[in-house]
């Protein structure tokens, strides 16, 4: 079988396969399963020692998915979704890791994967029209196709704080949290970063740390997860209706079935009713769906400000010290234009005696010292420093891989001004390199598991088409990708998204070109467009 063929590749240093899949997260595993069905010889290289991608690396305390697990899960196998039981509504990292390991075993995918094999070179060999793939572990493989299932949030961002190498305590980035854990009980701990990761890790560390300093540059909007054990009746209902609900997800802008009512324009409701609706959503389990309550919140500044101000009122109610509450109130960007976070007791944490919020916007970090951290306002002694400083998102996982295409062009240079792409799937001059959740796709603004299945099915059908017709390469043109990137920008400009200095626009990485990288026109519209492109004989692609 193909799996066995791939299994034989294990100890060789040089081999030829049909497809190399990079990454064994949710997307990579589905890619293996789907491509094997097409009868292709496939191998996967994974940097980690286990499957799971995001859910393998991000094992910091409090890591949890922010969408319902009955939705954030594979749909490709009826029996799998009937058999699997999610203990909680929003799964913690451990349960997601269990699930993905189960999938790897159930579908016999593990032997197609080489673990501990970080790809460090992807070179398109023009003479043979194939990719030469190398890993740090010494693999050398030639492949006709490469699937970059590398994830939009994989490339760790460690800011260049002067003196960081001098720190004598424990320094850890949340996405590199060691499996054995970090001993912070009773210790002086600092957390830099208050994005989605910071809001999850801070309450957990605060429970046992001696003292916790939270170094905040920009406050975040976060809503209570209200996580709970999965209600058996709710689970039964989902299992009975999976078929039709998965279909609804394919036709929803966020690839979701919303477990709540929507209320149209906020201006159709008098102020007291607006508040009632918001209060109910806060108490209910709406999580990040909170900002879908009204359909103008992401498009109209006045609508957004009503919700944002109500939100600040919540912070002022929860946090007892008014100065701390004010510091925690986001005021510099509209609600939802950076990823809305979900938390379990984030704001309440700042009422604890062992927690101090430090404003590093007003008083920036100047240096990491041997014993802690210095800002323009003072020095903080720390035993443990946690960096929750995010990722070189959307592009970093690929640009760090040393990818060269036609004419030896490096993808990093090609993307210096913006991540040129067509449909988030391909980049001109890099034939047969297909991205899942690439820049230009909806990726993080829609539920990602359904999306990866959709994108991988689409790519697999294109590959089937090529194999059947004897087509060697699929590429696109710069005009086509330019047009698509303009469309991505145009759609974003109809919303409030570009008003934030977010990682969606590359603003979090020093020196990274500012360019809005995400299709915010809805997963449904995106998938319709991809379907239409395929139906029109792969319009915009150059197949030869
Ligand atoms: O990263 P982030 P994240 N000095 O980039 C700060 C997904 N996710 O890992 O905003 C001081 O959002 C930075 O400050 P600022 C989700 O899509 C999902 O938290 O740049 N501070 C910010 O506060 C999310 O959006 C889940 O001013 C510095 C923080 O570090 C994405 O992953 C859970 C700094 C980084 O926030 C990334 O989230 C977790 C510096 N030099 C993550 N550099 C769930 O599903 C950076 N910061 C629930």
XYZ file of C-alpha atoms and ligand atoms in Angstrom:
592
model
C 0.000 0.000 0.000
C 1.003 3.608 -0.281
C 1.341 3.875 3.483
C 3.757 0.980 3.454
C 5.706 2.538 0.614
C 6.005 5.722 2.623
C 6.902 3.601 5.638
C 9.884 2.281 3.735
C 11.242 5.768 3.273
C 12.039 6.023 6.971
C 15.719 5.321 7.113
C 16.817 6.301 3.667
C 18.385 9.671 2.990
C 17.179 10.069 -0.552
C 13.847 9.061 -2.017
C 11.262 10.135 -4.564
C 7.607 10.421 -3.637
C 4.563 12.045 -5.205
C 3.801 14.405 -2.362
C 5.571 15.835 0.649
C 3.268 17.198 3.334
C 4.945 19.610 5.728
C 3.412 19.493 9.203
C 1.332 16.888 11.049
C -1.272 19.138 12.623
C -4.972 18.988 11.817
C -4.372 20.046 8.192
C -1.384 17.798 7.599
C -3.105 14.690 8.961
C -6.145 15.257 6.815
C -3.843 15.851 3.817
C -2.247 12.435 4.387
C -5.587 10.706 4.649
C -7.042 12.454 1.601
C -4.022 12.074 -0.682
C -3.641 8.407 0.168
C -7.200 7.970 -1.090
C -6.017 9.363 -4.439
C -3.454 6.564 -4.591
C -0.474 8.873 -4.207
C 2.807 8.104 -2.537
C 2.947 10.557 0.362
C 5.336 11.369 3.156
C 5.011 13.952 5.907
C 7.762 15.774 7.748
C 6.928 17.051 11.197
C 9.261 19.146 13.341
C 7.734 17.909 16.605
C 7.908 14.465 18.128
C 4.162 13.975 17.975
C 1.084 14.903 15.962
C -1.137 17.911 16.628
C 0.731 20.969 15.353
C -0.647 23.925 17.307
C -2.107 21.506 19.836
C 1.188 19.691 20.199
C 3.330 22.794 20.763
C 1.014 25.061 22.753
C 0.804 23.076 25.980
C 0.972 26.058 28.309
C -1.394 25.967 31.323
C -4.861 27.110 30.318
C -4.482 26.372 26.568
C -7.944 25.708 25.243
C -9.803 26.036 21.953
C -12.146 29.005 21.669
C -14.849 27.291 19.593
C -17.137 24.420 20.493
C -15.359 21.105 20.061
C -18.403 19.498 18.455
C -17.757 21.967 15.646
C -13.966 22.330 15.784
C -13.377 18.708 14.734
C -13.104 16.630 11.578
C -16.169 15.895 9.495
C -14.587 13.590 6.919
C -15.528 10.359 8.670
C -19.045 9.703 9.861
C -18.045 7.019 12.380
C -15.305 9.174 13.874
C -17.653 12.027 14.685
C -20.266 9.620 16.028
C -17.791 7.678 18.183
C -15.774 10.522 19.610
C -16.819 12.020 22.925
C -15.633 15.494 23.881
C -15.713 15.786 27.673
C -15.929 19.589 27.635
C -17.637 22.209 25.504
C -14.342 24.000 24.704
C -11.602 21.384 24.836
C -8.361 21.910 26.667
C -5.106 21.212 24.841
C -4.827 17.720 26.407
C -8.149 16.599 24.913
C -7.316 18.006 21.487
C -4.008 16.187 21.581
C -5.786 12.952 22.559
C -8.219 13.375 19.668
C -5.557 14.043 17.053
C -3.526 11.054 18.269
C -6.633 8.922 18.007
C -7.141 10.113 14.420
C -3.520 9.356 13.534
C -3.910 5.788 14.840
C -7.448 5.136 13.661
C -6.561 6.022 10.070
C -3.078 4.551 10.220
C -1.365 7.827 9.373
C 1.543 7.686 11.786
C 3.812 5.554 9.650
C 3.613 8.124 6.844
C 5.122 10.728 9.185
C 8.772 11.396 9.976
C 8.886 13.051 13.398
C 11.631 15.347 14.655
C 12.199 16.324 11.029
C 11.980 20.075 10.568
C 12.014 21.017 6.884
C 14.814 23.527 6.355
C 14.964 23.683 2.571
C 12.377 23.496 -0.194
C 13.890 23.992 -3.617
C 12.085 23.800 -6.920
C 14.376 21.956 -9.300
C 13.545 23.409 -12.708
C 15.386 20.719 -14.611
C 13.091 17.969 -13.422
C 10.126 20.172 -12.497
C 10.015 18.753 -8.953
C 10.719 19.863 -5.420
C 13.837 18.901 -3.479
C 12.943 18.756 0.180
C 15.499 18.642 3.005
C 15.087 18.347 6.742
C 17.332 19.180 9.675
C 17.314 15.464 10.445
C 19.042 14.760 7.130
C 16.176 13.588 4.922
C 16.448 14.400 1.204
C 13.305 13.742 -0.770
C 12.217 14.640 -4.292
C 8.500 15.257 -4.738
C 6.225 16.429 -7.497
C 3.927 18.239 -5.068
C 4.408 19.908 -1.704
C 1.563 20.650 0.684
C 2.494 23.331 3.213
C 0.293 22.375 6.161
C 2.492 24.555 8.311
C -0.190 26.527 10.117
C -0.642 30.288 10.270
C 0.522 30.478 13.893
C 3.605 28.335 14.008
C 6.646 30.607 13.747
C 7.395 31.689 17.302
C 7.949 35.405 17.838
C 10.647 36.109 20.401
C 11.130 39.872 20.427
C 14.750 41.031 20.404
C 14.851 42.318 23.961
C 18.389 43.487 24.713
C 20.112 41.195 27.187
C 17.640 38.315 26.792
C 20.537 35.866 26.631
C 21.703 36.963 30.094
C 18.569 35.889 31.984
C 19.543 33.313 34.606
C 16.027 32.176 35.483
C 13.682 30.022 33.388
C 12.758 31.622 30.068
C 9.959 30.029 28.060
C 7.770 30.977 25.109
C 4.242 29.658 25.523
C 4.390 27.812 22.181
C 7.496 25.946 23.319
C 6.162 24.947 26.719
C 8.027 21.817 27.804
C 6.037 18.616 28.131
C 7.233 18.152 31.701
C 5.858 21.619 32.577
C 7.507 24.628 34.187
C 7.891 24.873 37.929
C 6.585 28.310 38.877
C 4.790 27.517 42.148
C 5.775 30.024 44.820
C 8.120 31.812 42.413
C 8.425 35.321 41.014
C 6.971 35.056 37.539
C 6.677 37.570 34.700
C 4.412 37.173 31.673
C 5.021 39.419 28.670
C 2.043 39.608 26.320
C -1.690 39.862 26.764
C -3.086 38.377 23.549
C -5.262 35.236 23.485
C -2.399 33.216 24.936
C -1.656 35.699 27.714
C -5.299 35.769 28.836
C -5.305 31.986 29.107
C -1.986 31.507 30.845
C -2.178 34.429 33.309
C -5.067 33.126 35.486
C -3.477 29.662 35.667
C -0.025 30.887 36.694
C -1.555 33.320 39.194
C -3.116 30.409 41.093
C 0.225 29.140 42.416
C 2.906 31.735 41.617
C 4.496 33.562 44.533
C 4.018 36.798 42.639
C 3.039 37.375 39.034
C 3.843 40.520 37.048
C 1.877 40.852 33.817
C 3.668 43.110 31.345
C 0.994 44.575 29.089
C 1.637 46.674 25.996
C -1.876 46.607 24.532
C -4.966 45.520 26.472
C -7.131 42.842 24.956
C -10.885 42.341 24.632
C -11.697 39.010 26.207
C -15.021 37.355 27.027
C -15.722 34.591 29.539
C -15.508 31.144 27.983
C -18.115 29.787 30.390
C -16.659 26.429 29.624
C -18.539 23.446 31.057
C -18.795 19.684 30.703
C -20.480 18.804 27.431
C -24.176 18.373 28.064
C -25.161 14.815 26.993
C -28.401 16.043 25.394
C -26.471 18.666 23.418
C -23.975 16.029 22.293
C -26.786 13.668 21.233
C -28.452 16.450 19.313
C -25.212 17.223 17.452
C -24.607 13.586 16.644
C -28.116 13.239 15.253
C -27.745 16.301 13.050
C -24.077 16.235 12.081
C -24.757 15.743 8.366
C -26.903 18.812 7.889
C -24.880 20.936 10.328
C -21.583 20.255 8.576
C -23.304 21.341 5.387
C -24.453 24.546 7.112
C -20.858 25.212 8.146
C -19.698 25.000 4.530
C -22.162 27.803 3.775
C -21.418 29.989 6.789
C -18.966 32.930 6.762
C -17.153 31.544 9.796
C -17.655 27.842 9.041
C -19.840 27.571 12.142
C -23.323 26.849 13.299
C -24.042 29.728 15.642
C -25.553 28.464 18.895
C -27.271 31.797 19.454
C -29.669 34.318 17.995
C -28.494 37.200 15.834
C -30.054 40.610 16.068
C -29.299 42.477 12.815
C -28.162 46.080 13.157
C -27.457 47.313 16.663
C -29.273 50.520 15.736
C -32.542 48.589 15.304
C -32.584 48.191 19.087
C -33.054 50.886 21.725
C -30.110 51.263 24.164
C -31.742 49.302 27.012
C -32.435 46.397 24.651
C -28.860 46.504 23.289
C -27.623 46.092 26.856
C -30.027 43.263 27.583
C -28.811 41.380 24.499
C -25.155 41.947 25.387
C -25.683 40.902 29.012
C -27.411 37.692 27.958
C -24.588 36.864 25.546
C -21.982 37.535 28.252
C -23.752 35.134 30.617
C -24.378 32.520 27.911
C -21.755 30.439 26.203
C -21.227 32.646 23.188
C -17.425 32.944 23.556
C -15.823 34.569 20.540
C -19.200 34.530 18.796
C -20.055 37.481 20.977
C -19.311 39.971 18.245
C -21.615 38.278 15.739
C -24.630 39.375 17.763
C -25.061 42.461 15.610
C -24.123 42.498 11.957
C -22.717 46.026 11.877
C -20.203 45.772 14.718
C -17.308 44.919 12.399
C -18.326 47.462 9.770
C -19.535 50.541 11.553
C -17.385 52.420 14.042
C -20.368 53.824 15.972
C -21.881 50.337 16.321
C -18.537 48.944 17.403
C -18.032 51.685 19.979
C -21.387 50.954 21.641
C -20.332 47.356 22.273
C -16.749 48.318 23.145
C -17.886 50.856 25.744
C -20.329 48.380 27.274
C -17.429 45.977 27.378
C -15.177 48.467 29.196
C -18.001 48.855 31.700
C -17.713 45.119 32.410
C -13.980 45.460 33.089
C -14.608 48.401 35.426
C -17.217 46.340 37.281
C -14.990 43.276 37.694
C -11.616 44.854 38.471
C -11.627 46.490 41.890
C -8.711 48.912 41.538
C -9.960 51.649 39.174
C -6.460 52.446 37.869
C -5.825 48.811 37.010
C -9.281 48.542 35.421
C -8.569 51.591 33.254
C -5.248 50.121 32.124
C -7.051 46.912 31.142
C -9.624 48.762 29.011
C -8.804 48.555 25.300
C -9.196 51.984 23.736
C -6.828 52.105 20.790
C -8.525 49.714 18.354
C -12.080 48.584 17.643
C -13.468 45.461 19.309
C -12.889 42.346 17.208
C -10.207 43.833 14.938
C -7.642 41.866 16.892
C -8.752 38.367 17.693
C -11.337 38.461 20.490
C -10.071 36.173 23.253
C -11.898 33.866 25.584
C -10.768 33.443 29.123
C -11.502 31.791 32.404
C -11.263 34.494 35.061
C -8.754 36.821 33.368
C -10.011 40.150 34.705
C -10.703 38.672 38.166
C -7.028 37.659 38.345
C -6.065 41.316 38.704
C -7.942 41.459 42.015
C -5.470 38.989 43.535
C -2.792 40.230 45.933
C -0.092 38.246 44.169
C -0.718 39.820 40.718
C 0.528 43.179 39.413
C -0.240 44.671 36.027
C 2.651 46.622 34.515
C 2.096 49.054 31.660
C 4.915 48.565 29.161
C 3.292 50.848 26.596
C 3.856 53.855 28.843
C 7.115 52.482 30.227
C 8.635 50.162 27.635
C 10.849 47.204 28.416
C 14.433 48.326 27.961
C 16.344 45.219 28.900
C 16.214 41.682 30.219
C 18.809 41.335 32.939
C 20.363 38.345 34.667
C 17.786 38.636 37.434
C 14.712 39.904 35.673
C 13.455 42.695 33.515
C 13.940 46.441 33.342
C 11.465 49.006 32.020
C 11.901 52.765 31.792
C 10.078 52.910 35.152
C 11.963 50.315 37.178
C 13.322 46.831 37.620
C 11.467 43.572 38.329
C 13.208 40.543 39.792
C 11.954 37.308 38.269
C 12.638 33.594 38.572
C 10.538 32.660 35.561
C 9.869 34.779 32.466
C 7.062 33.633 30.181
C 6.892 35.091 26.686
C 3.314 35.077 25.402
C 4.488 37.240 22.532
C 2.795 35.454 19.654
C 3.943 34.481 16.202
C 5.313 35.695 12.900
C 1.849 34.820 11.690
C 0.561 33.669 8.305
C 3.920 33.828 6.505
C 6.648 33.053 9.062
C 6.367 29.286 8.940
C 7.062 29.368 5.193
C 9.562 32.218 4.985
C 11.675 30.572 7.696
C 11.844 27.363 5.671
C 14.154 28.670 2.925
C 11.825 28.078 -0.024
C 13.095 28.830 -3.523
C 10.996 28.663 -6.667
C 11.524 29.228 -10.379
C 14.709 31.204 -11.135
C 15.961 30.587 -7.598
C 13.624 33.265 -6.195
C 13.372 32.990 -2.420
C 9.818 33.137 -1.078
C 11.017 35.478 1.654
C 12.122 38.007 -0.980
C 9.021 37.455 -3.065
C 6.917 38.246 0.004
C 9.051 41.193 1.176
C 6.290 43.726 0.366
C 3.247 41.507 0.702
C 2.455 37.799 0.694
C 1.446 37.485 -2.960
C -0.882 34.522 -3.440
C -3.882 33.315 -5.359
C -6.800 32.119 -3.203
C -4.356 31.580 -0.345
C -3.475 28.340 -2.127
C -0.595 29.089 -4.509
C 2.132 31.653 -5.199
C 3.308 32.430 -8.728
C 6.750 31.060 -9.496
C 6.342 28.275 -6.911
C 4.635 25.573 -8.995
C 2.923 22.660 -7.255
C 3.466 24.183 -3.817
C 0.026 24.303 -2.193
C -0.736 26.059 1.055
C -3.465 25.243 3.554
C -4.608 28.289 5.581
C -2.180 30.376 3.531
C -2.196 34.174 3.483
C -5.161 35.294 1.376
C -7.432 32.565 2.791
C -9.911 33.063 5.664
C -7.716 30.977 8.000
C -8.047 32.276 11.565
C -11.255 34.262 11.067
C -13.244 31.084 10.468
C -13.359 27.668 12.100
C -10.175 26.047 10.889
C -10.845 22.312 10.830
C -13.717 22.504 8.366
C -11.658 24.922 6.327
C -8.627 22.651 6.148
C -10.824 19.795 4.968
C -12.341 22.027 2.301
C -8.996 23.385 1.095
C -7.347 19.969 1.073
C -10.235 18.401 -0.865
C -9.941 21.214 -3.384
C -6.162 20.737 -3.740
C -6.554 16.943 -3.997
C -9.097 17.361 -6.779
C -6.700 19.644 -8.637
C -3.936 17.053 -8.213
C -6.292 14.297 -9.439
C -7.101 16.491 -12.445
C -3.397 16.973 -13.163
C -2.518 13.315 -12.758
C -5.392 12.199 -14.976
C -4.427 14.599 -17.758
C -0.673 14.248 -17.453
C -0.206 17.874 -16.361
C 3.213 18.433 -14.814
C 2.827 21.732 -12.995
C 0.201 24.078 -11.585
C 1.280 27.688 -11.231
C -0.381 31.080 -11.453
C 0.628 34.481 -12.822
C 1.598 37.629 -11.005
C -1.409 39.421 -12.542
C -3.760 36.819 -11.108
C -2.249 36.953 -7.645
C -2.181 40.755 -7.757
C -5.857 40.809 -8.568
C -6.649 38.394 -5.711
C -4.523 40.351 -3.212
C -6.297 43.576 -4.263
C -9.614 41.857 -3.653
C -8.468 40.702 -0.191
C -7.502 44.311 0.633
C -10.703 45.763 -0.834
C -12.882 43.407 1.232
C -10.871 44.149 4.393
C -11.249 47.880 3.756
C -15.021 47.513 3.910
C -14.588 46.459 7.535
C -12.905 47.907 10.613
C -10.193 45.207 10.610
C -7.408 47.344 9.065
C -7.734 49.897 11.887
C -5.826 47.681 14.325
C -2.068 47.109 14.539
C -2.660 43.383 14.473
C -0.766 40.317 13.400
C -3.490 39.968 10.717
C -1.619 42.808 9.002
C 1.913 41.813 10.010
C 2.080 44.736 12.451
C 3.408 42.658 15.365
C 6.768 41.847 13.791
C 9.511 44.438 13.599
C 10.394 45.166 9.973
C 7.562 43.055 8.510
C 5.725 44.695 5.622
C 2.305 45.984 6.604
C -0.305 44.218 4.495
C -3.674 42.796 5.519
C -3.253 39.056 4.913
C -6.617 37.506 5.647
C -9.706 37.062 3.515
C -12.451 38.513 5.724
C -15.197 38.182 3.108
C -16.409 34.923 4.659
C -15.474 31.275 4.298
C -18.693 30.655 2.332
C -17.814 33.264 -0.308
C -14.217 32.038 -0.385
C -15.269 28.422 -0.944
C -17.801 29.490 -3.595
C -15.000 31.315 -5.392
C -12.693 28.267 -5.213
C -15.515 26.039 -6.522
C -16.124 28.452 -9.372
C -12.408 28.568 -10.264
C -12.336 24.751 -10.456
C -15.584 24.588 -12.440
C -14.095 27.027 -14.960
C -11.170 24.725 -15.662
C -8.971 26.163 -12.904
C -9.298 29.744 -13.995
C -6.260 31.818 -13.033
C -4.015 28.763 -12.853
C -1.351 27.948 -15.430
C -1.468 24.181 -15.908
C 1.165 22.654 -18.154
O -0.202 36.290 20.305
P -0.647 37.815 20.011
P -1.038 35.155 21.053
N 6.949 44.000 24.180
O 0.238 38.277 18.897
C 2.732 41.347 23.154
C -4.560 32.240 18.435
N -4.806 31.732 19.784
O -0.139 33.966 21.131
O -0.546 43.841 21.145
C 5.819 43.873 24.867
O -2.088 37.950 19.856
C 1.677 41.916 22.252
O 1.492 43.287 22.476
P 0.887 44.230 21.276
C -5.453 33.446 18.168
O -5.792 33.484 16.818
C -6.006 31.178 20.025
O -1.617 35.653 22.279
O 1.677 43.874 20.035
N 4.782 43.124 24.483
C 0.486 41.040 22.627
O -0.098 41.481 23.811
C -4.515 34.575 18.542
O -4.865 35.818 17.997
C -6.303 30.714 21.267
O 1.118 45.597 21.745
C 4.916 42.465 23.334
C 1.161 39.690 22.870
O 2.527 39.955 23.140
C -3.195 34.048 18.042
O -3.227 32.671 18.345
C -5.383 30.828 22.299
C 6.075 42.525 22.553
C 1.094 38.792 21.667
O -0.246 38.551 21.361
C -1.976 34.665 18.667
O -2.206 34.841 20.061
C -4.153 31.391 22.030
C 7.129 43.356 23.019
N 8.257 43.495 22.316
C -3.869 31.841 20.767
N 5.905 41.754 21.462
C -7.619 30.098 21.489
O -8.130 29.364 20.693
C 4.674 41.225 21.552
N 4.075 41.660 22.686
C -8.313 30.418 22.695
